[in-house]
Coordinates of C-alpha atoms and ligand atoms in Angstrom, one line a residue:
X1 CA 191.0 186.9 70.9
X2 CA 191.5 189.2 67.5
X3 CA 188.7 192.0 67.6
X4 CA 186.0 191.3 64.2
X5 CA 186.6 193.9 62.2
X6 CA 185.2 195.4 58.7
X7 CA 187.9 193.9 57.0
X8 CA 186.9 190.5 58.0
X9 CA 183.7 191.2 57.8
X10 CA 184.4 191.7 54.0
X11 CA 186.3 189.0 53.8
X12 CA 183.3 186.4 55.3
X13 CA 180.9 187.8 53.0
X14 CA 183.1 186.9 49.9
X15 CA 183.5 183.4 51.7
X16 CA 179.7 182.9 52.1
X17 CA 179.1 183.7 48.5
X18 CA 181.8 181.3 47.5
X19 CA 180.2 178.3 49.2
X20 CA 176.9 179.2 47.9
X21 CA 178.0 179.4 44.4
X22 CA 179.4 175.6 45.5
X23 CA 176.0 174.4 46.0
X24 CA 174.9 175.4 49.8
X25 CA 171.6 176.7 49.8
X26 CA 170.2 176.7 53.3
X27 CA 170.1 180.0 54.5
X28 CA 170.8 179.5 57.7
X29 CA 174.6 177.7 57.2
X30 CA 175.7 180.7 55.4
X31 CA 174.0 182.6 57.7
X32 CA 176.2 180.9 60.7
X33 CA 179.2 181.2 58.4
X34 CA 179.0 184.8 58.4
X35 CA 178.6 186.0 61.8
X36 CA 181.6 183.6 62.9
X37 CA 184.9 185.2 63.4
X38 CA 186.9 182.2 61.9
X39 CA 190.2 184.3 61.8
X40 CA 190.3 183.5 66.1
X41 CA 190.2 179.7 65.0
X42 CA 193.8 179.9 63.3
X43 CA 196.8 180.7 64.6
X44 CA 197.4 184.4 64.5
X45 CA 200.3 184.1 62.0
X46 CA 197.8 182.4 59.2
X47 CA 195.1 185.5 59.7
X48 CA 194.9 185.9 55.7
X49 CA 194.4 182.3 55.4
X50 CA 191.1 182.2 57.4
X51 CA 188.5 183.5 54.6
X52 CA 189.8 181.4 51.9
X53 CA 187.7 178.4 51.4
X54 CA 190.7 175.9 52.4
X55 CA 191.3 173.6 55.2
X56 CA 194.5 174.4 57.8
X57 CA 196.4 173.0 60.1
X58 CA 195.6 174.2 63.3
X59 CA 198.6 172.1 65.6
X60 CA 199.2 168.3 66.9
X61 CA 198.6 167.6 63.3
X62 CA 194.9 168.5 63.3
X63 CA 193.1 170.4 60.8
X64 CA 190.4 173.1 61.0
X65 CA 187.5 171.7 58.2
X66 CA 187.2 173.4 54.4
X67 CA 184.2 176.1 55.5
X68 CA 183.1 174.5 52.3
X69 CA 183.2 170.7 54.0
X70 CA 181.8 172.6 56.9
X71 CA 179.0 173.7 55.6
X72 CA 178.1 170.8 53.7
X73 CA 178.1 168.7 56.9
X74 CA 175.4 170.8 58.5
X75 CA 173.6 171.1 55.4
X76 CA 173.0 167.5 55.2
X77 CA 172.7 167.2 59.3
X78 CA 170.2 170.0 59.1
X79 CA 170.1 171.0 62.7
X80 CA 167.0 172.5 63.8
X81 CA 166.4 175.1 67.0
X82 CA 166.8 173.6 70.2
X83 CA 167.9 169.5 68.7
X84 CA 170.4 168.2 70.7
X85 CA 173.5 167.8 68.2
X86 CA 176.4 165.5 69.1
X87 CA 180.0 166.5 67.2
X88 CA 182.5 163.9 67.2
X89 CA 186.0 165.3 67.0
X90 CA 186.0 169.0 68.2
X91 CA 189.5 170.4 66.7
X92 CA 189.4 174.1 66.3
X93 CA 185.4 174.3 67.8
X94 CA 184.7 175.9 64.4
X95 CA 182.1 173.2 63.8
X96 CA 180.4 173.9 67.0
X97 CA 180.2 177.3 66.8
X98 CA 178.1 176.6 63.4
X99 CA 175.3 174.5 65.1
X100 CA 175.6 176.8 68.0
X101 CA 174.7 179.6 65.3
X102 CA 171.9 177.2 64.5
X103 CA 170.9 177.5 67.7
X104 CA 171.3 173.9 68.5
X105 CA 172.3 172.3 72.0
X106 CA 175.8 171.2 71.0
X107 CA 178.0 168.6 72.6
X108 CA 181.4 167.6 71.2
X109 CA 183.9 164.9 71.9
X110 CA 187.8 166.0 70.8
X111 CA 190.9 162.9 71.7
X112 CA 193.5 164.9 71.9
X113 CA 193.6 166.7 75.3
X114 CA 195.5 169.8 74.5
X115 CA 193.2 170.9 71.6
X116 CA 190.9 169.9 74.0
X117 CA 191.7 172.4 77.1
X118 CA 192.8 175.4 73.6
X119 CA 189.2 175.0 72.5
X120 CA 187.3 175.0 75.5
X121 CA 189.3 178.3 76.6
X122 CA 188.5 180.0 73.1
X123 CA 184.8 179.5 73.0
X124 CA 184.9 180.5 76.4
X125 CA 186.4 183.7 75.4
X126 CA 183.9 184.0 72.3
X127 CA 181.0 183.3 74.3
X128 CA 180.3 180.2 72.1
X129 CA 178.3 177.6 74.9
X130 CA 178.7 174.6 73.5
X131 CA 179.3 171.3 76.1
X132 CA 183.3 170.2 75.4
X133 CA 184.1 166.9 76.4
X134 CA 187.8 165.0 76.2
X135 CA 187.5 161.4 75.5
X136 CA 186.8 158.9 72.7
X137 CA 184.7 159.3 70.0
X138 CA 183.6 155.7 69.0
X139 CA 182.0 155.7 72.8
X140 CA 179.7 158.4 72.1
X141 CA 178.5 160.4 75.1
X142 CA 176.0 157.9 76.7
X143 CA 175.2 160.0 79.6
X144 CA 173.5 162.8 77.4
X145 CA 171.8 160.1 74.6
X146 CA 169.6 160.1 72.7
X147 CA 171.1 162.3 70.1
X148 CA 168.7 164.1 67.2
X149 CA 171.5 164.1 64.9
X150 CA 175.3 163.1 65.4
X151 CA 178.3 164.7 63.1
X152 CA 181.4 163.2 62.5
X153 CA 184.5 165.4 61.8
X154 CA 186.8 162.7 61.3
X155 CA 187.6 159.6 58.8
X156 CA 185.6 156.7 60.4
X157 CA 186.6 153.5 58.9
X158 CA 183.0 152.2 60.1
X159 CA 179.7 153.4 61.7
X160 CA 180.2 153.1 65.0
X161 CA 177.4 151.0 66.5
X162 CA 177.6 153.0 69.7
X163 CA 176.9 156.4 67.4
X164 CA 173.9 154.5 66.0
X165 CA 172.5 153.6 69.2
X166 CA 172.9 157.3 70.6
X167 CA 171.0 159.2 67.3
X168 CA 167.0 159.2 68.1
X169 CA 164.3 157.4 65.8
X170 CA 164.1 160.3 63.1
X171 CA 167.3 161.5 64.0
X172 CA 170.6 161.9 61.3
X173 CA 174.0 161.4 61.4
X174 CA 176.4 162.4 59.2
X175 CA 179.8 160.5 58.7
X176 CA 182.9 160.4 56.3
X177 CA 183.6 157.1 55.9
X178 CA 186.9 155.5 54.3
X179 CA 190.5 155.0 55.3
X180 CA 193.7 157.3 54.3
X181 CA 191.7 160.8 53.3
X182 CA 189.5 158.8 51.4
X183 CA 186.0 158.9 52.5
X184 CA 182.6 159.0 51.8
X185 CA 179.7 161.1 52.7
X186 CA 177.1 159.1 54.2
X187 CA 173.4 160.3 55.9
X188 CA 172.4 157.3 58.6
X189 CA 169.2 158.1 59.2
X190 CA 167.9 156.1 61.9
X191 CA 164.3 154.6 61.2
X192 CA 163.8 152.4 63.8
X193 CA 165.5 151.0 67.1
X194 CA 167.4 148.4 64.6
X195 CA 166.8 150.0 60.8
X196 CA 169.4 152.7 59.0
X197 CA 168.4 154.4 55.9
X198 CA 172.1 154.9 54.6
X199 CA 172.7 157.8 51.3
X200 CA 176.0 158.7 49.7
X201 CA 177.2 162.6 49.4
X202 CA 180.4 162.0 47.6
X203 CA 184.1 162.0 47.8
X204 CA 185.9 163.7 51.0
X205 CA 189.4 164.1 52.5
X206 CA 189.5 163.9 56.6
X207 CA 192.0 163.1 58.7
X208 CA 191.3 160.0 60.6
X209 CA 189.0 159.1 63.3
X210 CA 191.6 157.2 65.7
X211 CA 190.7 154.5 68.0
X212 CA 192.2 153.5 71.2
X213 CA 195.2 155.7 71.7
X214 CA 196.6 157.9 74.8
X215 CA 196.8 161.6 73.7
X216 CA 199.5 163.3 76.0
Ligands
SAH1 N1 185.4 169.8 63.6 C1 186.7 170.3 63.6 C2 187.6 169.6 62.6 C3 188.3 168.6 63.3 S1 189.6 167.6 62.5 C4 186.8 171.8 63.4 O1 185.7 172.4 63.1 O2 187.8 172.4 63.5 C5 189.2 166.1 63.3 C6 189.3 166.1 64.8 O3 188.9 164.8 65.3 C7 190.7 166.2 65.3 O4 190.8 167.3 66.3 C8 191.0 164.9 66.0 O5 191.9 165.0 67.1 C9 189.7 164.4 66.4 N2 189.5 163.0 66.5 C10 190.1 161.9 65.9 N3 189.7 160.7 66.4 C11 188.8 161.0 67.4 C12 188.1 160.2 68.3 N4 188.2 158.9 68.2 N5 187.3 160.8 69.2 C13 187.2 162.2 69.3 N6 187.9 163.0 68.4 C14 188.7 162.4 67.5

């Protein structure tokens, strides 16, 4: 763990005003955005790179999100105290630690084992208690459903029906959609047991939410 220092505390603060000159009004994403030391979710050698407003690659060809793309998510998720949140596709934990700010109950599915065991060890070590589970993504978590709002982190080439069934009545879930770093924001909002309310948010870039492969 790299000690938070004034330095990066300078650097955040320019980030946070970035993002909100973007578009990101609620208070309490940039809020989150500033009180996380996002220079421990890199690798040590890219320490300048953690306050610009890019994405990274943070090893077995994973990316940590834009803080931007970050943000945006939870803007539209709009977490509230206490909601249980479901992540799908943990990488870095950067994401979870940004509901977690929210003070939401965050649990988050990542398919690659290695990032996996890395993440679970870092928030450990940042005091970040956020549930960490290896497996697949398109299952869901059933055990811990209903979900009041489900985030996706990944390309999904469709709505998984299992991540509809898991999100509450009321409940959101946000999803880039598309194939080959082409997606689209989309807000499911869940009306009934059967009825979706689906919005678009634009044009994103993700790497893919994979189905059905071994990991290590
Ligand atoms: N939320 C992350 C960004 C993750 S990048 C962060 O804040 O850093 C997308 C992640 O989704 C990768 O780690 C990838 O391994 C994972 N992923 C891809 N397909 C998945 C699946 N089917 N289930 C769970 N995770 C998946």
């Amino acid at each position: 763990m790299i000690p938070d220092n004034y330095r990066h505390k300078g650097l955040r603060k320019k980030l946070v005003n970035e993002i909100a000159a973007k578009g990101i009004l609620n208070e309490d994403v940039l809020a989150a955005i500033e009180a996380i030391p996002r220079h421990n979710f890199l690798d040590p050698a890219f320490l300048e790179y953690a306050y610009q407003d890019n994405a990274f690659p943070i090893g077995s060809g994973q990316t940590i999100s834009q803080p931007y793309t970050v943000a945006f998510q939870t803007e539209l998720l709009n977490p509230q105290p206490r909601q249980k949140i479901l992540e799908i596709g943990t990488g870095s934990g950067y994401q979870a630690c940004v509901l977690l700010e929210m003070k939401a109950k965050v649990f988050s599915v990542e398919r690659q084992r290695n990032l996996y065991r890395k993440t679970k060890q870092l928030l450990e070590e940042l005091r970040y208690k956020a549930k960490l589970f290896y497996g697949d993504g398109y299952k869901g978590l059933p055990t811990f459903a209903p979900f009041d709002g489900i985030i996706i982190t990944a390309g999904a080439p469709f709505i998984p029906e299992a991540l509809k069934e898991q999100l509450k009545i009321g409940g959101r879930m946000v999803i880039p959609q598309g194939v080959d770093g082409k997606q689209t924001m989309k807000l499911v909002r869940k009306i009934s047991a059967t009825e979706f309310e689906i919005t678009e948010h634009g044009a994103f870039s993700f790497v893919p939410m994979l189905e059905n492969k071994a990991t290590d």
